[in-house]
Amino acid sequence: MLKQKDPKTFFIRTYGCQMNELDTEIMIGQLEKKGLQRVHTEEEGDILIYNTCSIRDLAERKVMGKLGVLGRAKTRNKIIGITGCMAMAKKETLFKKMPHLDFVLGTNNLSNLESVLDEVLHTGKQTAMLDKKYEEDLDYLLAKRESKVKAHVSIIRGCDKYCTYCVVPYTRGREVSRHYNDIVEEVKQLVDGGYKEITVLGQNVNSYGKDQKDWNVLFHDLLEKIDQTGIERVRFLTSHPVDITKNLMEAIRDLPSLCEFVHFPMQAGNNRILRKMHRIYTMEEYLEKVEMLKEIVPNVALGTDMIVGFPTETDEEFEDTYKNMELVDYHVAFLYSFSPRKGTPAMRFRDDIPEEVKQERLHRLMDLHKRAGNNHRTQLIDQTVEVLFEGRTSNGMLKGRTRCWKKAIAHGPDSLIGQIANVKVESFLHETLIGSLT
């Protein structure tokens, strides 16, 4: 059957990070401006878009499995496209593996979505647009956000660090800072729209402004400008330890809107493995910054990413990671076992750690983090925390998050949804604080 020539609806699914979520919101805004209606099942969609991730092998396999099912369907009258990091990593080879695929759109070409769709509809040919350089004219104000309470705001795209395990520099390119006036204007519009919290996004937010020295505006300067907009809460993701400065630490202490949570990814706790990862810091340097941050912001909560089973990691080197993770005492941890990614330097390393060893190490870190989390939540019992309520749980309780990113629930009226309130913590269940309004 011929492809749909006059599409009325679109379905979009997002895989991966917060940057992908924001890119999806921008594409939704573009498509709705074009007159298309968003639907929430693939059966209803005339256009199907999969905004993909390449960080983990599992994310890629999910997308390929989904596309394989669509390719086996008896009726293939839908327009199917892949966007995001997997599009950049695999490029036109996707057409060979998936002949029913209609378009591939790179991370640097979001503003070309409409023209790519028009090309597919006009010619019926497979179309790819995969520029290596980031387009600076992307209209972020088109983003159609699902939440009316909190929003993601992009400040910098790309990464210059080239960690040996990471595909981001190859799928999103070099660092490009967005002009601070445009960022501040977007935040002002969000404040006017009733938003209470933003998360400023980048592969490495701490590098903001370093590629535009004539601006004389670095990350901590940008945060001060954002604070002056009247937004009540500001978070930021993600950071590279090398670029976390004393100025940033002082901004967290001094700016009322800035939440006391810092994603401070260690990745590994052993110097040889860090060098092999090209993390460009030593554990001594890392721990020195952590100590400084805790001194400047005593109530700060830290988050981390950690990879176990990196090629050649010995039992002793893993123990270094375990001990240093225990020492830092993270509140949030994203824990992974190593999987090689095509196109990265680590792909050339022999993946010599048996899967059962990786899993044993991973579960030891997970158990450590669970104990730490329970300890942090226990310490909050009888304490009062500030919670931004975002909605209700399935059993009708208000739900939200504290400034330090902990989930919290309490009984209360609908009028508190979208508002910040104080909650006295009485207990917790799993990872969620339970309390009452004060």
PDB file of N, CA and C in Angstrom, residues 205-277:
ATOM      1  N   VAL A 205      26.996  21.506  31.018  1.00  0.00           N
ATOM      2  CA  VAL A 205      26.538  22.879  31.251  1.00  0.00           C
ATOM      3  C   VAL A 205      27.656  23.768  31.783  1.00  0.00           C
ATOM      4  N   ASN A 206      28.604  23.183  32.497  1.00  0.00           N
ATOM      5  CA  ASN A 206      29.678  23.978  33.096  1.00  0.00           C
ATOM      6  C   ASN A 206      30.589  24.627  32.057  1.00  0.00           C
ATOM      7  N   SER A 207      30.533  24.141  30.828  1.00  0.00           N
ATOM      8  CA  SER A 207      31.350  24.736  29.765  1.00  0.00           C
ATOM      9  C   SER A 207      30.687  25.953  29.139  1.00  0.00           C
ATOM     10  N   TYR A 208      29.489  26.291  29.602  1.00  0.00           N
ATOM     11  CA  TYR A 208      28.743  27.380  28.969  1.00  0.00           C
ATOM     12  C   TYR A 208      29.602  28.649  28.855  1.00  0.00           C
ATOM     13  N   GLY A 209      29.592  29.236  27.658  1.00  0.00           N
ATOM     14  CA  GLY A 209      30.264  30.504  27.407  1.00  0.00           C
ATOM     15  C   GLY A 209      31.732  30.406  27.072  1.00  0.00           C
ATOM     16  N   LYS A 210      32.349  29.253  27.269  1.00  0.00           N
ATOM     17  CA  LYS A 210      33.785  29.137  26.990  1.00  0.00           C
ATOM     18  C   LYS A 210      34.086  29.202  25.498  1.00  0.00           C
ATOM     19  N   ASP A 211      33.097  28.889  24.671  1.00  0.00           N
ATOM     20  CA  ASP A 211      33.281  28.971  23.222  1.00  0.00           C
ATOM     21  C   ASP A 211      32.940  30.361  22.694  1.00  0.00           C
ATOM     22  N   GLN A 212      32.503  31.263  23.575  1.00  0.00           N
ATOM     23  CA  GLN A 212      32.114  32.626  23.180  1.00  0.00           C
ATOM     24  C   GLN A 212      32.728  33.618  24.164  1.00  0.00           C
ATOM     25  N   LYS A 213      34.041  33.731  24.118  1.00  0.00           N
ATOM     26  CA  LYS A 213      34.751  34.521  25.117  1.00  0.00           C
ATOM     27  C   LYS A 213      34.349  35.999  25.089  1.00  0.00           C
ATOM     28  N   ASP A 214      33.936  36.514  23.921  1.00  0.00           N
ATOM     29  CA  ASP A 214      33.566  37.930  23.836  1.00  0.00           C
ATOM     30  C   ASP A 214      32.283  38.232  24.607  1.00  0.00           C
ATOM     31  N   TRP A 215      31.473  37.206  24.926  1.00  0.00           N
ATOM     32  CA  TRP A 215      30.282  37.449  25.732  1.00  0.00           C
ATOM     33  C   TRP A 215      30.646  37.821  27.167  1.00  0.00           C
ATOM     34  N   ASN A 216      31.747  37.240  27.654  1.00  0.00           N
ATOM     35  CA  ASN A 216      32.158  37.424  29.049  1.00  0.00           C
ATOM     36  C   ASN A 216      31.061  36.950  30.012  1.00  0.00           C
ATOM     37  N   VAL A 217      30.410  35.858  29.642  1.00  0.00           N
ATOM     38  CA  VAL A 217      29.351  35.265  30.470  1.00  0.00           C
ATOM     39  C   VAL A 217      29.621  33.762  30.572  1.00  0.00           C
ATOM     40  N   LEU A 218      30.036  33.314  31.754  1.00  0.00           N
ATOM     41  CA  LEU A 218      30.248  31.892  31.994  1.00  0.00           C
ATOM     42  C   LEU A 218      29.017  31.313  32.712  1.00  0.00           C
ATOM     43  N   PHE A 219      29.078  30.044  33.071  1.00  0.00           N
ATOM     44  CA  PHE A 219      27.896  29.372  33.580  1.00  0.00           C
ATOM     45  C   PHE A 219      27.338  30.040  34.833  1.00  0.00           C
ATOM     46  N   HIS A 220      28.215  30.367  35.784  1.00  0.00           N
ATOM     47  CA  HIS A 220      27.718  30.981  37.012  1.00  0.00           C
ATOM     48  C   HIS A 220      27.113  32.364  36.742  1.00  0.00           C
ATOM     49  N   ASP A 221      27.644  33.066  35.720  1.00  0.00           N
ATOM     50  CA  ASP A 221      27.059  34.356  35.341  1.00  0.00           C
ATOM     51  C   ASP A 221      25.660  34.162  34.760  1.00  0.00           C
ATOM     52  N   LEU A 222      25.515  33.136  33.929  1.00  0.00           N
ATOM     53  CA  LEU A 222      24.207  32.844  33.339  1.00  0.00           C
ATOM     54  C   LEU A 222      23.190  32.507  34.426  1.00  0.00           C
ATOM     55  N   LEU A 223      23.593  31.707  35.402  1.00  0.00           N
ATOM     56  CA  LEU A 223      22.675  31.331  36.481  1.00  0.00           C
ATOM     57  C   LEU A 223      22.209  32.560  37.255  1.00  0.00           C
ATOM     58  N   GLU A 224      23.086  33.542  37.431  1.00  0.00           N
ATOM     59  CA  GLU A 224      22.695  34.775  38.120  1.00  0.00           C
ATOM     60  C   GLU A 224      21.645  35.531  37.300  1.00  0.00           C
ATOM     61  N   LYS A 225      21.829  35.566  35.978  1.00  0.00           N
ATOM     62  CA  LYS A 225      20.850  36.227  35.111  1.00  0.00           C
ATOM     63  C   LYS A 225      19.500  35.509  35.170  1.00  0.00           C
ATOM     64  N   ILE A 226      19.541  34.181  35.179  1.00  0.00           N
ATOM     65  CA  ILE A 226      18.307  33.398  35.251  1.00  0.00           C
ATOM     66  C   ILE A 226      17.614  33.622  36.591  1.00  0.00           C
ATOM     67  N   ASP A 227      18.381  33.669  37.660  1.00  0.00           N
ATOM     68  CA  ASP A 227      17.814  33.891  38.992  1.00  0.00           C
ATOM     69  C   ASP A 227      17.017  35.192  39.046  1.00  0.00           C
ATOM     70  N   GLN A 228      17.454  36.188  38.290  1.00  0.00           N
ATOM     71  CA  GLN A 228      16.809  37.506  38.315  1.00  0.00           C
ATOM     72  C   GLN A 228      15.482  37.542  37.549  1.00  0.00           C
ATOM     73  N   THR A 229      15.122  36.440  36.870  1.00  0.00           N
ATOM     74  CA  THR A 229      13.863  36.419  36.108  1.00  0.00           C
ATOM     75  C   THR A 229      12.654  36.202  37.009  1.00  0.00           C
ATOM     76  N   GLY A 230      12.889  35.735  38.230  1.00  0.00           N
ATOM     77  CA  GLY A 230      11.782  35.424  39.122  1.00  0.00           C
ATOM     78  C   GLY A 230      11.389  33.959  39.148  1.00  0.00           C
ATOM     79  N   ILE A 231      12.089  33.115  38.390  1.00  0.00           N
ATOM     80  CA  ILE A 231      11.806  31.685  38.450  1.00  0.00           C
ATOM     81  C   ILE A 231      12.123  31.197  39.863  1.00  0.00           C
ATOM     82  N   GLU A 232      11.301  30.293  40.390  1.00  0.00           N
ATOM     83  CA  GLU A 232      11.456  29.913  41.792  1.00  0.00           C
ATOM     84  C   GLU A 232      12.499  28.829  42.019  1.00  0.00           C
ATOM     85  N   ARG A 233      12.643  27.933  41.034  1.00  0.00           N
ATOM     86  CA  ARG A 233      13.637  26.863  41.189  1.00  0.00           C
ATOM     87  C   ARG A 233      14.421  26.687  39.901  1.00  0.00           C
ATOM     88  N   VAL A 234      15.728  26.457  40.054  1.00  0.00           N
ATOM     89  CA  VAL A 234      16.595  26.169  38.916  1.00  0.00           C
ATOM     90  C   VAL A 234      17.447  24.955  39.249  1.00  0.00           C
ATOM     91  N   ARG A 235      17.462  23.997  38.329  1.00  0.00           N
ATOM     92  CA  ARG A 235      18.372  22.853  38.401  1.00  0.00           C
ATOM     93  C   ARG A 235      19.253  22.876  37.159  1.00  0.00           C
ATOM     94  N   PHE A 236      20.310  22.061  37.151  1.00  0.00           N
ATOM     95  CA  PHE A 236      21.135  21.961  35.949  1.00  0.00           C
ATOM     96  C   PHE A 236      21.672  20.548  35.770  1.00  0.00           C
ATOM     97  N   LEU A 237      21.713  20.131  34.507  1.00  0.00           N
ATOM     98  CA  LEU A 237      22.232  18.826  34.096  1.00  0.00           C
ATOM     99  C   LEU A 237      22.878  18.984  32.723  1.00  0.00           C
ATOM    100  N   THR A 238      23.981  18.322  32.451  1.00  0.00           N
ATOM    101  CA  THR A 238      24.772  17.562  33.376  1.00  0.00           C
ATOM    102  C   THR A 238      26.138  18.227  33.452  1.00  0.00           C
ATOM    103  N   SER A 239      26.973  17.782  34.363  1.00  0.00           N
ATOM    104  CA  SER A 239      28.238  18.464  34.631  1.00  0.00           C
ATOM    105  C   SER A 239      29.428  17.558  34.370  1.00  0.00           C
ATOM    106  N   HIS A 240      30.553  18.183  34.064  1.00  0.00           N
ATOM    107  CA  HIS A 240      31.836  17.482  34.065  1.00  0.00           C
ATOM    108  C   HIS A 240      32.648  18.020  35.234  1.00  0.00           C
ATOM    109  N   PRO A 241      33.190  17.145  36.080  1.00  0.00           N
ATOM    110  CA  PRO A 241      33.885  17.613  37.282  1.00  0.00           C
ATOM    111  C   PRO A 241      34.984  18.637  37.022  1.00  0.00           C
ATOM    112  N   VAL A 242      35.684  18.517  35.897  1.00  0.00           N
ATOM    113  CA  VAL A 242      36.780  19.445  35.602  1.00  0.00           C
ATOM    114  C   VAL A 242      36.283  20.887  35.561  1.00  0.00           C
ATOM    115  N   ASP A 243      35.066  21.079  35.082  1.00  0.00           N
ATOM    116  CA  ASP A 243      34.544  22.428  34.872  1.00  0.00           C
ATOM    117  C   ASP A 243      33.667  22.926  36.011  1.00  0.00           C
ATOM    118  N   ILE A 244      33.545  22.163  37.081  1.00  0.00           N
ATOM    119  CA  ILE A 244      32.818  22.646  38.261  1.00  0.00           C
ATOM    120  C   ILE A 244      33.760  23.575  39.034  1.00  0.00           C
ATOM    121  N   THR A 245      33.388  24.839  39.117  1.00  0.00           N
ATOM    122  CA  THR A 245      34.278  25.863  39.676  1.00  0.00           C
ATOM    123  C   THR A 245      33.810  26.324  41.052  1.00  0.00           C
ATOM    124  N   LYS A 246      34.694  27.007  41.750  1.00  0.00           N
ATOM    125  CA  LYS A 246      34.324  27.616  43.030  1.00  0.00           C
ATOM    126  C   LYS A 246      33.227  28.652  42.819  1.00  0.00           C
ATOM    127  N   ASN A 247      33.286  29.396  41.695  1.00  0.00           N
ATOM    128  CA  ASN A 247      32.243  30.378  41.396  1.00  0.00           C
ATOM    129  C   ASN A 247      30.869  29.716  41.302  1.00  0.00           C
ATOM    130  N   LEU A 248      30.806  28.527  40.692  1.00  0.00           N
ATOM    131  CA  LEU A 248      29.543  27.804  40.595  1.00  0.00           C
ATOM    132  C   LEU A 248      29.075  27.369  41.983  1.00  0.00           C
ATOM    133  N   MET A 249      29.991  26.852  42.778  1.00  0.00           N
ATOM    134  CA  MET A 249      29.634  26.438  44.143  1.00  0.00           C
ATOM    135  C   MET A 249      29.062  27.603  44.933  1.00  0.00           C
ATOM    136  N   GLU A 250      29.656  28.772  44.801  1.00  0.00           N
ATOM    137  CA  GLU A 250      29.166  29.945  45.520  1.00  0.00           C
ATOM    138  C   GLU A 250      27.815  30.401  44.985  1.00  0.00           C
ATOM    139  N   ALA A 251      27.590  30.201  43.685  1.00  0.00           N
ATOM    140  CA  ALA A 251      26.280  30.532  43.112  1.00  0.00           C
ATOM    141  C   ALA A 251      25.190  29.640  43.705  1.00  0.00           C
ATOM    142  N   ILE A 252      25.486  28.360  43.887  1.00  0.00           N
ATOM    143  CA  ILE A 252      24.523  27.439  44.501  1.00  0.00           C
ATOM    144  C   ILE A 252      24.205  27.891  45.922  1.00  0.00           C
ATOM    145  N   ARG A 253      25.214  28.360  46.622  1.00  0.00           N
ATOM    146  CA  ARG A 253      25.007  28.847  47.990  1.00  0.00           C
ATOM    147  C   ARG A 253      24.203  30.144  48.025  1.00  0.00           C
ATOM    148  N   ASP A 254      24.456  31.050  47.067  1.00  0.00           N
ATOM    149  CA  ASP A 254      23.961  32.423  47.172  1.00  0.00           C
ATOM    150  C   ASP A 254      22.682  32.718  46.401  1.00  0.00           C
ATOM    151  N   LEU A 255      22.410  31.993  45.317  1.00  0.00           N
ATOM    152  CA  LEU A 255      21.245  32.307  44.487  1.00  0.00           C
ATOM    153  C   LEU A 255      20.015  31.581  45.023  1.00  0.00           C
ATOM    154  N   PRO A 256      18.961  32.299  45.418  1.00  0.00           N
ATOM    155  CA  PRO A 256      17.793  31.664  46.049  1.00  0.00           C
ATOM    156  C   PRO A 256      17.128  30.599  45.182  1.00  0.00           C
ATOM    157  N   SER A 257      17.139  30.787  43.868  1.00  0.00           N
ATOM    158  CA  SER A 257      16.440  29.843  42.998  1.00  0.00           C
ATOM    159  C   SER A 257      17.204  28.550  42.763  1.00  0.00           C
ATOM    160  N   LEU A 258      18.498  28.551  42.971  1.00  0.00           N
ATOM    161  CA  LEU A 258      19.335  27.422  42.569  1.00  0.00           C
ATOM    162  C   LEU A 258      19.256  26.291  43.594  1.00  0.00           C
ATOM    163  N   CYS A 259      18.790  25.131  43.159  1.00  0.00           N
ATOM    164  CA  CYS A 259      18.613  23.994  44.058  1.00  0.00           C
ATOM    165  C   CYS A 259      19.956  23.427  44.497  1.00  0.00           C
ATOM    166  N   GLU A 260      19.951  22.898  45.714  1.00  0.00           N
ATOM    167  CA  GLU A 260      21.197  22.396  46.311  1.00  0.00           C
ATOM    168  C   GLU A 260      21.444  20.942  45.899  1.00  0.00           C
ATOM    169  N   PHE A 261      21.437  20.711  44.603  1.00  0.00           N
ATOM    170  CA  PHE A 261      21.728  19.388  44.060  1.00  0.00           C
ATOM    171  C   PHE A 261      22.692  19.550  42.892  1.00  0.00           C
ATOM    172  N   VAL A 262      23.774  18.798  42.905  1.00  0.00           N
ATOM    173  CA  VAL A 262      24.774  18.866  41.830  1.00  0.00           C
ATOM    174  C   VAL A 262      25.046  17.463  41.319  1.00  0.00           C
ATOM    175  N   HIS A 263      24.820  17.272  40.013  1.00  0.00           N
ATOM    176  CA  HIS A 263      25.220  16.011  39.395  1.00  0.00           C
ATOM    177  C   HIS A 263      26.721  16.105  39.156  1.00  0.00           C
ATOM    178  N   PHE A 264      27.482  15.253  39.864  1.00  0.00           N
ATOM    179  CA  PHE A 264      28.949  15.366  39.946  1.00  0.00           C
ATOM    180  C   PHE A 264      29.534  14.005  39.555  1.00  0.00           C
ATOM    181  N   PRO A 265      29.407  13.610  38.284  1.00  0.00           N
ATOM    182  CA  PRO A 265      29.676  12.219  37.896  1.00  0.00           C
ATOM    183  C   PRO A 265      31.138  11.790  38.059  1.00  0.00           C
ATOM    184  N   MET A 266      31.345  10.755  38.858  1.00  0.00           N
ATOM    185  CA  MET A 266      32.684  10.208  39.075  1.00  0.00           C
ATOM    186  C   MET A 266      33.085   9.280  37.931  1.00  0.00           C
ATOM    187  N   GLN A 267      32.174   8.437  37.482  1.00  0.00           N
ATOM    188  CA  GLN A 267      32.343   7.428  36.438  1.00  0.00           C
ATOM    189  C   GLN A 267      33.187   6.239  36.883  1.00  0.00           C
ATOM    190  N   ALA A 268      34.296   6.469  37.544  1.00  0.00           N
ATOM    191  CA  ALA A 268      35.114   5.386  38.110  1.00  0.00           C
ATOM    192  C   ALA A 268      35.954   5.974  39.237  1.00  0.00           C
ATOM    193  N   GLY A 269      36.319   5.138  40.192  1.00  0.00           N
ATOM    194  CA  GLY A 269      37.036   5.639  41.364  1.00  0.00           C
ATOM    195  C   GLY A 269      38.495   5.279  41.402  1.00  0.00           C
ATOM    196  N   ASN A 270      39.073   4.956  40.254  1.00  0.00           N
ATOM    197  CA  ASN A 270      40.482   4.556  40.186  1.00  0.00           C
ATOM    198  C   ASN A 270      41.176   5.369  39.097  1.00  0.00           C
ATOM    199  N   ASN A 271      42.358   5.854  39.396  1.00  0.00           N
ATOM    200  CA  ASN A 271      43.052   6.765  38.474  1.00  0.00           C
ATOM    201  C   ASN A 271      43.406   6.117  37.141  1.00  0.00           C
ATOM    202  N   ARG A 272      43.829   4.863  37.143  1.00  0.00           N
ATOM    203  CA  ARG A 272      44.196   4.240  35.866  1.00  0.00           C
ATOM    204  C   ARG A 272      42.960   4.113  34.967  1.00  0.00           C
ATOM    205  N   ILE A 273      41.852   3.696  35.556  1.00  0.00           N
ATOM    206  CA  ILE A 273      40.620   3.567  34.764  1.00  0.00           C
ATOM    207  C   ILE A 273      40.146   4.940  34.297  1.00  0.00           C
ATOM    208  N   LEU A 274      40.261   5.947  35.141  1.00  0.00           N
ATOM    209  CA  LEU A 274      39.883   7.306  34.727  1.00  0.00           C
ATOM    210  C   LEU A 274      40.710   7.753  33.525  1.00  0.00           C
ATOM    211  N   ARG A 275      42.009   7.459  33.540  1.00  0.00           N
ATOM    212  CA  ARG A 275      42.857   7.818  32.383  1.00  0.00           C
ATOM    213  C   ARG A 275      42.402   7.059  31.143  1.00  0.00           C
ATOM    214  N   LYS A 276      42.085   5.787  31.310  1.00  0.00           N
ATOM    215  CA  LYS A 276      41.646   4.979  30.168  1.00  0.00           C
ATOM    216  C   LYS A 276      40.305   5.481  29.629  1.00  0.00           C
ATOM    217  N   MET A 277      39.502   6.051  30.516  1.00  0.00           N
ATOM    218  CA  MET A 277      38.235   6.661  30.105  1.00  0.00           C
ATOM    219  C   MET A 277      38.422   8.066  29.523  1.00  0.00           C
TER     220      MET A 277
END
